[in-house]
CSV table of C-alpha atoms in Angstrom, one decimal:
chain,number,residue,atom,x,y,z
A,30,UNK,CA,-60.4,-9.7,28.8
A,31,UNK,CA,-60.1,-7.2,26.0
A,32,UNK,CA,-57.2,-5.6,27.3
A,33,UNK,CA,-55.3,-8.7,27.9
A,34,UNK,CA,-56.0,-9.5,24.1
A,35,UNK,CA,-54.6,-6.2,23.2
A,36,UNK,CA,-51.3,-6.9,25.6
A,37,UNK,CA,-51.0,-10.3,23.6
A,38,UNK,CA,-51.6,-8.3,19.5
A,39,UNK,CA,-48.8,-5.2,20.8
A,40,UNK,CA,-46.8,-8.0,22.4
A,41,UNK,CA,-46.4,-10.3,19.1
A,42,UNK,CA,-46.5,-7.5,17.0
A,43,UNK,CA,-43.6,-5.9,18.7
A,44,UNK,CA,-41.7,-9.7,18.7
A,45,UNK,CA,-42.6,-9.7,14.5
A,46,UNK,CA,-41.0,-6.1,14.2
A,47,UNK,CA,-38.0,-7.7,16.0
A,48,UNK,CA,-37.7,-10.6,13.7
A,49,UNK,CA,-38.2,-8.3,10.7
A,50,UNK,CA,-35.3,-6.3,11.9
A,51,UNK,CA,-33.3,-8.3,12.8
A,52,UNK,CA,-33.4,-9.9,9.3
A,53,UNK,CA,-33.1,-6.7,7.8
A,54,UNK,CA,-29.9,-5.3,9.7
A,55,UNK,CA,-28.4,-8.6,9.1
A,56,UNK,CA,-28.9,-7.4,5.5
A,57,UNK,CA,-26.0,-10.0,3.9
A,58,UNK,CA,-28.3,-12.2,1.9
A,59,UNK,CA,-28.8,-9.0,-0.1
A,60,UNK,CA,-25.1,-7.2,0.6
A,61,UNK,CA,-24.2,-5.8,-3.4
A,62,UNK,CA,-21.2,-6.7,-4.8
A,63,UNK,CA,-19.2,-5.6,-7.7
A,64,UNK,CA,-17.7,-7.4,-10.0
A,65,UNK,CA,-14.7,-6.4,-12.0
A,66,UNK,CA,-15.0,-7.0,-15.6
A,67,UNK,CA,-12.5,-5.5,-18.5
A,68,UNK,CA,-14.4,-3.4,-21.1
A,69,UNK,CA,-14.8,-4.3,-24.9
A,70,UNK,CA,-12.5,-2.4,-26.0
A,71,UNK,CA,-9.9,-3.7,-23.6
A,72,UNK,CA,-8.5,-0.8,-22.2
A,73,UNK,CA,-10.4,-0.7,-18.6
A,74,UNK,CA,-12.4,-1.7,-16.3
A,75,UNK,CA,-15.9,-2.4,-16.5
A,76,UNK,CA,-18.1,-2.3,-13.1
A,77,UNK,CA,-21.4,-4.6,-12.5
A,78,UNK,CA,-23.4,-4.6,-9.4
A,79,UNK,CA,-24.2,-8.1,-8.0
A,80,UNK,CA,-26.0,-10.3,-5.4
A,81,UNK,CA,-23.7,-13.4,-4.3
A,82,UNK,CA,-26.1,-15.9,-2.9
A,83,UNK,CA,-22.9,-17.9,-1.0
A,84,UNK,CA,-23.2,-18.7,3.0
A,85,UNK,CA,-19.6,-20.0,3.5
A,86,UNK,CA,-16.1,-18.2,2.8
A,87,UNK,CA,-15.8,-21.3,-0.1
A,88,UNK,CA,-19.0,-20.5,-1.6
A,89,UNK,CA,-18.5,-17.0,-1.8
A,90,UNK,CA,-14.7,-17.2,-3.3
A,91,UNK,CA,-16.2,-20.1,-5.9
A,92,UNK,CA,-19.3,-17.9,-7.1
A,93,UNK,CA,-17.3,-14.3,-7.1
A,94,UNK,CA,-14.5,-16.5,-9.1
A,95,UNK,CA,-16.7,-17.7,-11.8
A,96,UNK,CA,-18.6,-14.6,-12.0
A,97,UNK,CA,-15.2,-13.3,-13.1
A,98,UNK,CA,-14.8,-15.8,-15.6
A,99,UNK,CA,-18.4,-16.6,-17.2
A,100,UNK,CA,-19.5,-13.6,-19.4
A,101,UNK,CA,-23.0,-13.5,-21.2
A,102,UNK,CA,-22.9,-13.0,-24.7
A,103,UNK,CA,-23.2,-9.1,-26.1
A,104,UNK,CA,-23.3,-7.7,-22.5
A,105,UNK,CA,-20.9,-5.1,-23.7
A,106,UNK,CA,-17.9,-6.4,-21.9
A,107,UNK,CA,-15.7,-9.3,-21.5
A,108,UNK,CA,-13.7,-11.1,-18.8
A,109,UNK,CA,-10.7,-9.6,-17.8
A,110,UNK,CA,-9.5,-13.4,-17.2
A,111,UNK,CA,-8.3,-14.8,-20.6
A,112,UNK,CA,-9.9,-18.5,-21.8
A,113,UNK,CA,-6.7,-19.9,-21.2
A,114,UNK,CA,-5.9,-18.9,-18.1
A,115,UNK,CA,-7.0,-21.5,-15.3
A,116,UNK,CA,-7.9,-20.5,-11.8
A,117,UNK,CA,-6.7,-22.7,-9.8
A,118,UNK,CA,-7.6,-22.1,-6.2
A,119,UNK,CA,-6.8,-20.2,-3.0
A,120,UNK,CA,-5.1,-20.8,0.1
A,121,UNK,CA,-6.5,-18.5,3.1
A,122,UNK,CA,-3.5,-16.9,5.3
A,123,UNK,CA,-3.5,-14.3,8.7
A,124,UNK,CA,-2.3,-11.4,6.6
A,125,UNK,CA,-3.9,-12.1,3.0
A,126,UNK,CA,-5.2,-14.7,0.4
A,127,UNK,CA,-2.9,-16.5,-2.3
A,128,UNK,CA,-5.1,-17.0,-5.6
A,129,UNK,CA,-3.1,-18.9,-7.6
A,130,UNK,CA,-3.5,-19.1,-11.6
A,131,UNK,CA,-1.9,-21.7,-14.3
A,132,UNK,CA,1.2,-20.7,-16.1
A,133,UNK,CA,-0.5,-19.6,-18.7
A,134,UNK,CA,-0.9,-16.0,-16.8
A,135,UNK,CA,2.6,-15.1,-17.9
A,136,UNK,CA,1.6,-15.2,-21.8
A,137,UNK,CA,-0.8,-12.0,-21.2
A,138,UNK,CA,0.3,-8.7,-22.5
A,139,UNK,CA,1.3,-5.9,-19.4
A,140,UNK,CA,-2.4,-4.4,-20.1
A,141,UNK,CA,-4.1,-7.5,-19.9
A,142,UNK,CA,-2.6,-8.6,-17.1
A,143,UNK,CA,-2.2,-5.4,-15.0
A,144,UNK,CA,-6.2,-5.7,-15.7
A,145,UNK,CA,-7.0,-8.9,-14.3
A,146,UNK,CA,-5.1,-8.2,-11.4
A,147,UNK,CA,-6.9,-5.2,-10.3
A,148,UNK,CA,-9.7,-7.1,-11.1
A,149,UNK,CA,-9.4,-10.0,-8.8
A,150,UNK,CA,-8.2,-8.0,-6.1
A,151,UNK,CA,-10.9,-5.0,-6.0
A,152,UNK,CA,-13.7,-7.7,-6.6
A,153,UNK,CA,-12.0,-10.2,-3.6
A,154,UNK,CA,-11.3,-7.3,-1.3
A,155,UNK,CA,-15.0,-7.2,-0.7
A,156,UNK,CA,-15.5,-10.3,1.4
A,157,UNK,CA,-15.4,-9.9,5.3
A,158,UNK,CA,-12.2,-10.5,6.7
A,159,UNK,CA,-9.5,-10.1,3.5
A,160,UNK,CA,-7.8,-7.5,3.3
A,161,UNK,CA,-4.6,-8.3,0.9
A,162,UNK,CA,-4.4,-10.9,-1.7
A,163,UNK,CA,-1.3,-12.0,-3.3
A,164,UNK,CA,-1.1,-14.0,-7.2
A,165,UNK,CA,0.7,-17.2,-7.6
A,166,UNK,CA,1.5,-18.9,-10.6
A,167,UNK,CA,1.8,-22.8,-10.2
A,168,UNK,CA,1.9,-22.2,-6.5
A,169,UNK,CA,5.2,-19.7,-6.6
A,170,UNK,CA,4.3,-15.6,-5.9
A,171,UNK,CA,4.0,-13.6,-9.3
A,172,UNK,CA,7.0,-11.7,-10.6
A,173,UNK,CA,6.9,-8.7,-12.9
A,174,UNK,CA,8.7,-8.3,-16.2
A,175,UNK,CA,12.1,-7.4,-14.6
A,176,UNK,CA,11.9,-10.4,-12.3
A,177,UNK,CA,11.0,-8.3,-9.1
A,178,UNK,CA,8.2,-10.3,-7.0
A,179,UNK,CA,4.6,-8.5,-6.6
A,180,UNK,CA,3.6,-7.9,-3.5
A,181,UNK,CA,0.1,-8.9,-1.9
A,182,UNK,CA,-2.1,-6.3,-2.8
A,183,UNK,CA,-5.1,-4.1,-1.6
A,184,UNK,CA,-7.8,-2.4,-3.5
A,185,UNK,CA,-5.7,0.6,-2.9
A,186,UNK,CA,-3.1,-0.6,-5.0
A,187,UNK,CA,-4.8,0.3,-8.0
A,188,UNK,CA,-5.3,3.8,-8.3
A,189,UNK,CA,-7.8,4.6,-11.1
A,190,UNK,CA,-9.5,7.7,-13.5
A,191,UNK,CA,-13.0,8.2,-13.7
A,192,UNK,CA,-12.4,10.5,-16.1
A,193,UNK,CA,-11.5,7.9,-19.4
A,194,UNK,CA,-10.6,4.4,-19.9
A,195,UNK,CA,-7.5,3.1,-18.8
A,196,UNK,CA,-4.8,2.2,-21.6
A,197,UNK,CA,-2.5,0.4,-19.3
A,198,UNK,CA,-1.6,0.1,-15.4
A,199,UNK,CA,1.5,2.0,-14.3
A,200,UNK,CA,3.5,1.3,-11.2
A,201,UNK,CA,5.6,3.7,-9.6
A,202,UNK,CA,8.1,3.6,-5.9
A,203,UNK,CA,6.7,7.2,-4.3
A,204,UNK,CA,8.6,9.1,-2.1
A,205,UNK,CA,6.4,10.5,0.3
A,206,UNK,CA,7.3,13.0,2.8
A,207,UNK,CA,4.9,13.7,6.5
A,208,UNK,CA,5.4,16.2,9.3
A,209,UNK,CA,7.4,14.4,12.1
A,210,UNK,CA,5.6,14.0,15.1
A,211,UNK,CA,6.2,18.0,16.3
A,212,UNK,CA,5.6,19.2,12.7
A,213,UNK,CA,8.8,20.9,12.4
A,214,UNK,CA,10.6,18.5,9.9
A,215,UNK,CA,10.3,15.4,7.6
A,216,UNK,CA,9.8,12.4,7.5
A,217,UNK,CA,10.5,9.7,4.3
A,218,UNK,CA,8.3,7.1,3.5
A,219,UNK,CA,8.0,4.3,0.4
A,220,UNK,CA,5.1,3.7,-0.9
A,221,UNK,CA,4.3,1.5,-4.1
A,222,UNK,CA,1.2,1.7,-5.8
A,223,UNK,CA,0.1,1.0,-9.5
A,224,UNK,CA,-2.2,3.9,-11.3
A,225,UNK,CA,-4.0,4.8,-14.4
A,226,UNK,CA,-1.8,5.9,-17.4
A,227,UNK,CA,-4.0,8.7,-17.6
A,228,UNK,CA,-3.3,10.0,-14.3
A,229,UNK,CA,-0.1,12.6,-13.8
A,230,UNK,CA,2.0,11.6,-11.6
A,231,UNK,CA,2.0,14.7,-9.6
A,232,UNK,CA,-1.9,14.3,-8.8
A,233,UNK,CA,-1.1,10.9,-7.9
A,234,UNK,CA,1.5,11.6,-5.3
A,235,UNK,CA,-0.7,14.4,-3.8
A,236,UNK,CA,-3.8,12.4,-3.3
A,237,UNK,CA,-1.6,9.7,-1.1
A,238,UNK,CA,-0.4,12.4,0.8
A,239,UNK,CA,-3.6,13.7,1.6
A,240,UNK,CA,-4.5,10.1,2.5
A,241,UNK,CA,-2.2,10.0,5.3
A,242,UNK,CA,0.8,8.5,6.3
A,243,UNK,CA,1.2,4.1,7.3
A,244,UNK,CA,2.9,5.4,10.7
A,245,UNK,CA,1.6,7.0,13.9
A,246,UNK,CA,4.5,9.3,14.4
A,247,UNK,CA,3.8,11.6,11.4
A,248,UNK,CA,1.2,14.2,11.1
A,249,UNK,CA,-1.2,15.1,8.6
A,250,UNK,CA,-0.2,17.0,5.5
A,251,UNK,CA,-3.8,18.4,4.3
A,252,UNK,CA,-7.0,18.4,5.5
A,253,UNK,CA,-8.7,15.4,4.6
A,254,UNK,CA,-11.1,17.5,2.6
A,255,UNK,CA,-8.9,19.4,0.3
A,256,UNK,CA,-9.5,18.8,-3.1
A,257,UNK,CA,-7.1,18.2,-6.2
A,258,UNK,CA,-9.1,20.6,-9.2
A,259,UNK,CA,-5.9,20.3,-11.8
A,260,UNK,CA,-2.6,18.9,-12.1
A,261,UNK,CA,-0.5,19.7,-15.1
A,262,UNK,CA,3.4,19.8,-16.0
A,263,UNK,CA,5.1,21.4,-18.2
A,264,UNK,CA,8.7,22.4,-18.8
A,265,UNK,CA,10.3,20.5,-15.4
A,266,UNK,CA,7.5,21.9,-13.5
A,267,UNK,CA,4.4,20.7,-12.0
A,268,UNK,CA,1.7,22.9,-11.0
A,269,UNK,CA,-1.1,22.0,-9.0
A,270,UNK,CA,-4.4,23.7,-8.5
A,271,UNK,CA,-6.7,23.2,-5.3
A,272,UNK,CA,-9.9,24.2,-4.1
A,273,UNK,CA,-10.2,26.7,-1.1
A,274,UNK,CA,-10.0,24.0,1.0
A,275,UNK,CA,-6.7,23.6,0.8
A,276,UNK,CA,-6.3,26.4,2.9
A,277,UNK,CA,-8.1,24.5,6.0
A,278,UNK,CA,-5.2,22.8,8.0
A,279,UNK,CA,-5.9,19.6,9.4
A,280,UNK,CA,-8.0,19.8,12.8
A,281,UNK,CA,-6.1,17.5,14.8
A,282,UNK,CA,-2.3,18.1,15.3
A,283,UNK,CA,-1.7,20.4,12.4
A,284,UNK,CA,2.2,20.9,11.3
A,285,UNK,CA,3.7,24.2,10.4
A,286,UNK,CA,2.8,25.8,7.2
A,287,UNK,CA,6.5,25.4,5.6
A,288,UNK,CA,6.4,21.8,6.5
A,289,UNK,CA,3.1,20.9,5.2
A,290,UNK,CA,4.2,22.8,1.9
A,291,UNK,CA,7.7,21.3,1.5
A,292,UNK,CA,6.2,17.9,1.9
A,293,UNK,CA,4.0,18.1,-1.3
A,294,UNK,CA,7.4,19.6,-3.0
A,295,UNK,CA,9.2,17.2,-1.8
A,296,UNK,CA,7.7,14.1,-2.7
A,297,UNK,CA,6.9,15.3,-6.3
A,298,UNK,CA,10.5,16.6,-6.8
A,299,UNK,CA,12.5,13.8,-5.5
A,300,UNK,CA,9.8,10.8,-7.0
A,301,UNK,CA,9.8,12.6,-10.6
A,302,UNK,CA,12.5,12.9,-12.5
A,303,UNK,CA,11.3,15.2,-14.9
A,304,UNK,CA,9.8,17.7,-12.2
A,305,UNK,CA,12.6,20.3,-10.4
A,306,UNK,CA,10.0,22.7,-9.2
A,307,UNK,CA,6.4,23.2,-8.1
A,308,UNK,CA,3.8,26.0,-8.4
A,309,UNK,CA,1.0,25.6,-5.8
A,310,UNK,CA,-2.4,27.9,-7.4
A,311,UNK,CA,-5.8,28.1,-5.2
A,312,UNK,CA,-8.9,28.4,-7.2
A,313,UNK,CA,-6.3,29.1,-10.3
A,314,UNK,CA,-4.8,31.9,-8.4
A,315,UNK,CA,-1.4,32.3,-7.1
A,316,UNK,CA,-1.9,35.8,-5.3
A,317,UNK,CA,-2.5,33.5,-1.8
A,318,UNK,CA,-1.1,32.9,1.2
A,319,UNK,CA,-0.4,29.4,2.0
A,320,UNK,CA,-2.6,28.8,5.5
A,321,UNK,CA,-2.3,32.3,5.9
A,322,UNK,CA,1.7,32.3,5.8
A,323,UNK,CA,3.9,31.8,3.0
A,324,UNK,CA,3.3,33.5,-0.4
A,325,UNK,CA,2.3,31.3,-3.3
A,326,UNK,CA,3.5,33.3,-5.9
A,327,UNK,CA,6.5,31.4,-6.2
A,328,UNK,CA,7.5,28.1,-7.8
A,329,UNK,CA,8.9,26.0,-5.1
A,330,UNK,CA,12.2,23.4,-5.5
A,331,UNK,CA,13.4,20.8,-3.8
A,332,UNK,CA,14.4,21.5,0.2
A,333,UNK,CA,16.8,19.7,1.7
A,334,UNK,CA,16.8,21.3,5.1
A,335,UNK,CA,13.1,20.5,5.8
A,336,UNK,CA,14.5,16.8,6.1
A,337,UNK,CA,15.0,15.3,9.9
A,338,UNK,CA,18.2,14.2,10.0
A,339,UNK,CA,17.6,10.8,11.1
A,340,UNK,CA,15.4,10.3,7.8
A,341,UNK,CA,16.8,7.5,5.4
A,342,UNK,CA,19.2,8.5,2.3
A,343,UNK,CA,17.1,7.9,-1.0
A,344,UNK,CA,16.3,4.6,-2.2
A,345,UNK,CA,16.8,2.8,1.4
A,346,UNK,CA,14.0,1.0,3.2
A,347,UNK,CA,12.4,2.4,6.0
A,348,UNK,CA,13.4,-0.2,9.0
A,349,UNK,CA,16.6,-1.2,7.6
A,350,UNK,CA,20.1,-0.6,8.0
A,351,UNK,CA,21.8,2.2,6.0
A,352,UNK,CA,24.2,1.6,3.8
A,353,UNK,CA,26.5,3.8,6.0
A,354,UNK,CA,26.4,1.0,9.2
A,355,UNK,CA,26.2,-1.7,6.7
A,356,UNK,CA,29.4,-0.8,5.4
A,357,UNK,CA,30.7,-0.7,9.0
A,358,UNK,CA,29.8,-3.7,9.6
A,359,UNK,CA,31.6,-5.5,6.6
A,360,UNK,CA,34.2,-3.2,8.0
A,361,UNK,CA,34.3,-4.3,11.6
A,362,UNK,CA,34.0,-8.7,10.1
A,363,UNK,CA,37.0,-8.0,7.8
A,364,UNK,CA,39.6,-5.9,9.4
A,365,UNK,CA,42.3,-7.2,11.9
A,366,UNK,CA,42.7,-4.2,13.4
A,367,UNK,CA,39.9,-2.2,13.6
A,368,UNK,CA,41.6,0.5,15.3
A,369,UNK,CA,43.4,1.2,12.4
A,370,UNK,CA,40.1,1.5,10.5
A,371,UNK,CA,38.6,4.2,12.9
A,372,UNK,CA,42.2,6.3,12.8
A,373,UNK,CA,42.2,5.7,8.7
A,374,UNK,CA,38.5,7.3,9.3
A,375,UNK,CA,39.5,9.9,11.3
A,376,UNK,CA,42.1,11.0,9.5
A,377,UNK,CA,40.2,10.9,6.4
A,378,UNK,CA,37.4,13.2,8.2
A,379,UNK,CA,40.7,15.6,9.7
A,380,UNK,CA,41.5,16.2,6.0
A,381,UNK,CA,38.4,17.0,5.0
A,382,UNK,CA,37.8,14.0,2.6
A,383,UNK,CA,33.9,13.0,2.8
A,384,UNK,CA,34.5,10.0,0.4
A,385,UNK,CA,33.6,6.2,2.3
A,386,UNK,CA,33.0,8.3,5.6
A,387,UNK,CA,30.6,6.9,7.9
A,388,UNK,CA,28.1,9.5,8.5
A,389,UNK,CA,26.0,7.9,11.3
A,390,UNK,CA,28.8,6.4,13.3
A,391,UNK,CA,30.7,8.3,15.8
A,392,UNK,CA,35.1,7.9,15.4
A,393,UNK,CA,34.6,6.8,19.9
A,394,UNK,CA,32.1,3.7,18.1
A,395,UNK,CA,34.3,2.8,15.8
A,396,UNK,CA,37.2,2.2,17.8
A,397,UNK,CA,35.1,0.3,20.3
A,398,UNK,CA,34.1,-2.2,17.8
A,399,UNK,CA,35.0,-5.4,18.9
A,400,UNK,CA,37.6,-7.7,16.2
A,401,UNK,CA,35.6,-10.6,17.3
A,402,UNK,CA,33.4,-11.5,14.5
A,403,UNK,CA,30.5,-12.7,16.6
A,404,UNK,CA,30.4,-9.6,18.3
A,405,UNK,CA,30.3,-7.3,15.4
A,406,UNK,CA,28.0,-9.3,13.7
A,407,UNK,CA,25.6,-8.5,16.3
A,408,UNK,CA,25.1,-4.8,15.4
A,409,UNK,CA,27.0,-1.9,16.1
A,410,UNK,CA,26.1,-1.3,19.8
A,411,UNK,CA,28.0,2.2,20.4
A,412,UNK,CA,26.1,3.8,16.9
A,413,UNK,CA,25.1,7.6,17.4
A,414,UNK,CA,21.6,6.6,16.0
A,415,UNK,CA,20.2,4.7,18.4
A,416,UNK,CA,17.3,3.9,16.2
A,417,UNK,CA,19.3,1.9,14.0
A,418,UNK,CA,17.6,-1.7,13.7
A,419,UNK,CA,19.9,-4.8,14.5
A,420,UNK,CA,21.0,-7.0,12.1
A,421,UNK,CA,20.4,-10.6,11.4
A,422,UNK,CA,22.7,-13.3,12.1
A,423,UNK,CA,21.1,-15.4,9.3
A,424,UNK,CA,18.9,-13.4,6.4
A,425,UNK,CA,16.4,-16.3,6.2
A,426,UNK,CA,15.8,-17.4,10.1
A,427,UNK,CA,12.9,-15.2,10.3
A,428,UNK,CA,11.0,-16.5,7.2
A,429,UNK,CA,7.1,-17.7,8.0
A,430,UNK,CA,6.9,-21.4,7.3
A,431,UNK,CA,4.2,-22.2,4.5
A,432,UNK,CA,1.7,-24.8,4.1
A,433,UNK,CA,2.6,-27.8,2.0
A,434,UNK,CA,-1.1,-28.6,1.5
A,435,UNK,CA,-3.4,-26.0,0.1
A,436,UNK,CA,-6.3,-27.8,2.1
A,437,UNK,CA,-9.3,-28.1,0.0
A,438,UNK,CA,-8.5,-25.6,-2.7
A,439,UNK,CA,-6.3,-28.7,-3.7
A,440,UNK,CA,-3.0,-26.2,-4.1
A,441,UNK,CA,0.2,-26.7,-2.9
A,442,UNK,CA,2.3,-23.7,-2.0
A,443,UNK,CA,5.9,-24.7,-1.3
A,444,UNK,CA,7.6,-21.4,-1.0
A,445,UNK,CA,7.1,-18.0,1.3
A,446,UNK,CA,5.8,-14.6,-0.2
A,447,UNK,CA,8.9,-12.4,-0.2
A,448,UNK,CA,7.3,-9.8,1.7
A,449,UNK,CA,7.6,-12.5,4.3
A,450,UNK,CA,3.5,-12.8,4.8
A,451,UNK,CA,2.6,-15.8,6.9
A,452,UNK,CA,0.1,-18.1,5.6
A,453,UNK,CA,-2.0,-20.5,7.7
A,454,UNK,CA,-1.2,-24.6,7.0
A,455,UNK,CA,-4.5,-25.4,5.8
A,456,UNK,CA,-7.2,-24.0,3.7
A,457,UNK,CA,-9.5,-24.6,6.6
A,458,UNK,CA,-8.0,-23.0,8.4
A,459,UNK,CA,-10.0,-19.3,8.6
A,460,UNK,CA,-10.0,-16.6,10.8
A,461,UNK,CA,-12.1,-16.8,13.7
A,462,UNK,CA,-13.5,-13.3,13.1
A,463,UNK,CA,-14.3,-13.9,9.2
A,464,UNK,CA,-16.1,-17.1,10.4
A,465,UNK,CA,-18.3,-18.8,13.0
A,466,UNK,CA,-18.1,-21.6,14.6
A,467,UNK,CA,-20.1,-23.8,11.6
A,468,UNK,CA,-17.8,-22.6,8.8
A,469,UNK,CA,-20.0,-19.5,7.7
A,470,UNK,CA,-19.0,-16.1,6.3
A,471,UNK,CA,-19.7,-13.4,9.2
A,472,UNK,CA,-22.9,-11.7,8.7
A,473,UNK,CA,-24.4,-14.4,6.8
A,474,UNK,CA,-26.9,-16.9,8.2
């Protein structure tokens, strides 16, 4: 009889320990937050840790929101969202969340507003399931100070110092170049980001390259572990000092030395345009071999050659036609004759005259375009780069259609993003992975 008692005492302590861990893992009653605040002397960001007690997706975006806003008295910081700015609700999409503000965000200086931005979106960011938030004002997607629409944004958007406040929020178009997929050559790629004003810009493009490239077809350029120790530039050249580690090519489909190198020249040279050369030091010293191949006692420029042909010009969007078979195809809708357009090009190309050539179409594809307009408009079908992406009969046929009802957050959006992100019809809408079935954040009971 003992022993059955002592089955029944390891049997319901063993079902306790289950329900204890189970509570534990679970662990989102107590998950830490932190909040984004601005520090009181304005000039950055001011971190608290804290314990959202929400269970739903509505809960948690109304308590983080108003943690935002409310500020204690003498806690040694301040809001980084001004009294007079109104929050005025949310509408949740597929590909990110729209938090839209009262017009009254467009009277905020660039440092008060860059602020609040990285605010909101570093302190959103951390509920399950969003991953990009963009700002509305009155319902239509935020614009910057030269009229250019802001993107939706990720906490990576804001790249910060720990090193000093931050006077002001910087954004910057990088031009980052990757190892193609053999490792040979390189590859372009856009990227815009907004970072500290303390941070050079050099150190800056470096630590997104050794972040990796957005596409699968590029290689690493550094091991993940290699570590930036100084970045300085002085007299057109930037000069960048790394740890050993530097030395450690990636593990996994390393690219040759000379491209890895050339693509942190590269990108520095061609996004600055004060920096025309490069000086690469390990542990301060310049008496090193670059993985064991190229002699760093140089200062590096600008190589053209390292470039795979089929890589964009500067300043065009990867994905998009070139301005090359763009032309062509105003080219191919306008003439009569295009015939007479391909012999003007050849002979142009005969004579050794490079000006309004068409680099990326053959002279055989341009006499086999075809004078009716529907035809050419459909693309260039004979073009030597086969890559080349087709072009769109009508610019606006692909646009997401928005909501006209913000759903409960009371918000109407009545225009698209214009980095064409698709948003759901209804605020109630949520995705089935950042919610169950009764409407409750995931990983909350």
């Amino acid at each position: 009889m003992s022993c059955i008692k002592r089955i029944i005492a390891v049997l319901a302590l063993i079902t306790a320990l289950l329900m204890l861990g189970g509570c534990a893992g679970d662990g989102s009653r107590n998950t830490s937050y932190t909040i984004y605040y601005k520090s009181s002397s304005g000039t950055s960001l001011y971190e608290v840790s804290y314990v959202p007690s929400a269970e739903t997706f509505d809960e948690m975006m109304t308590e983080l929101m108003t943690q935002m806003s409310v500020v204690g008295e003498d806690a040694g910081y301040v809001s980084t969202i001004p009294e007079t700015v109104v929050y005025q609700g949310y509408e949740r999409g597929i590909d990110a969340l729209r938090i839209d503000f009262s017009s009254e965000y467009y009277e905020m200086d660039n440092t008060t507003e860059v602020l609040l931005r990285a605010a909101v979106v570093k302190t959103i960011c951390q509920i399950p399931g969003v991953t990009k938030i963009m700002i509305t004002v009155d319902s239509v997607q935020l614009v910057d100070s030269d009229g250019e629409t802001v993107a939706a944004m990720d906490a990576e958007s804001f790249i910060d110092t720990k090193n000093g406040g931050i006077n002001s929020y910087q954004s910057a178009s990088l031009v980052l170049y990757f190892p193609n997929q053999d490792g040979t050559k390189l590859k372009k790629e856009v990227r815009n980001v907004d970072y500290s004003s303390n941070m050079v810009l050099g150190r800056v493009i470096v630590e997104q390259l050794i972040a990796g490239s957005e596409y699968s077809d590029r290689r690493a350029v550094l091991n993940s572990s290699t570590e930036i120790l100084d970045v300085s530039e002085k007299n057109g050249i930037c000069t960048l000092n790394f740890s050993e580690t530097v030395n450690q090519a990636p593990t996994e489909n390393a690219p040759l030395a000379e491209a890895a190198l050339y693509a942190i020249v590269n990108s520095i040279c061609e996004t600055s345009d004060t920096i025309s050369g490069v000086k690469i030091t390990v542990e301060g010293s310049s008496n090193v071999l670059f993985w064991d191949e190229i002699d760093l006692n140089n200062v590096f420029v600008m190589n053209q050659d390292m470039i795979e042909t089929e890589t964009l010009e500067s300043g065009e969007a990867e994905g998009e036609p070139s301005a090359e078979e763009t032309q062509a195809v105003r080219t191919a809708d306008g003439a009569e004759d295009t015939s007479d357009t391909a012999e003007t090009e050849e002979g142009s190309s005969e004579s050794g005259t490079e000006a309004g050539a068409l680099d990326g179409v053959s002279d055989s594809s341009m006499s086999d375009l075809s004078g009716d307009e529907e035809s050419s408009a459909a693309g260039l079908s004979e073009n030597t780069n086969s890559s080349a992406p087709e072009l769109s009969e009508d610019a606006d046929s692909s646009a997401p259609d928005v909501s006209e009802d913000a759903g409960s957050s009371g918000v109407e959006f009545a225009e698209n993003g214009s980095d064409g992100t698709e948003f759901s019809k209804e605020n109630s809408s949520i995705e089935e992975d950042a919610l169950d079935n009764n409407g409750v954040l995931a990983g909350v009971d």
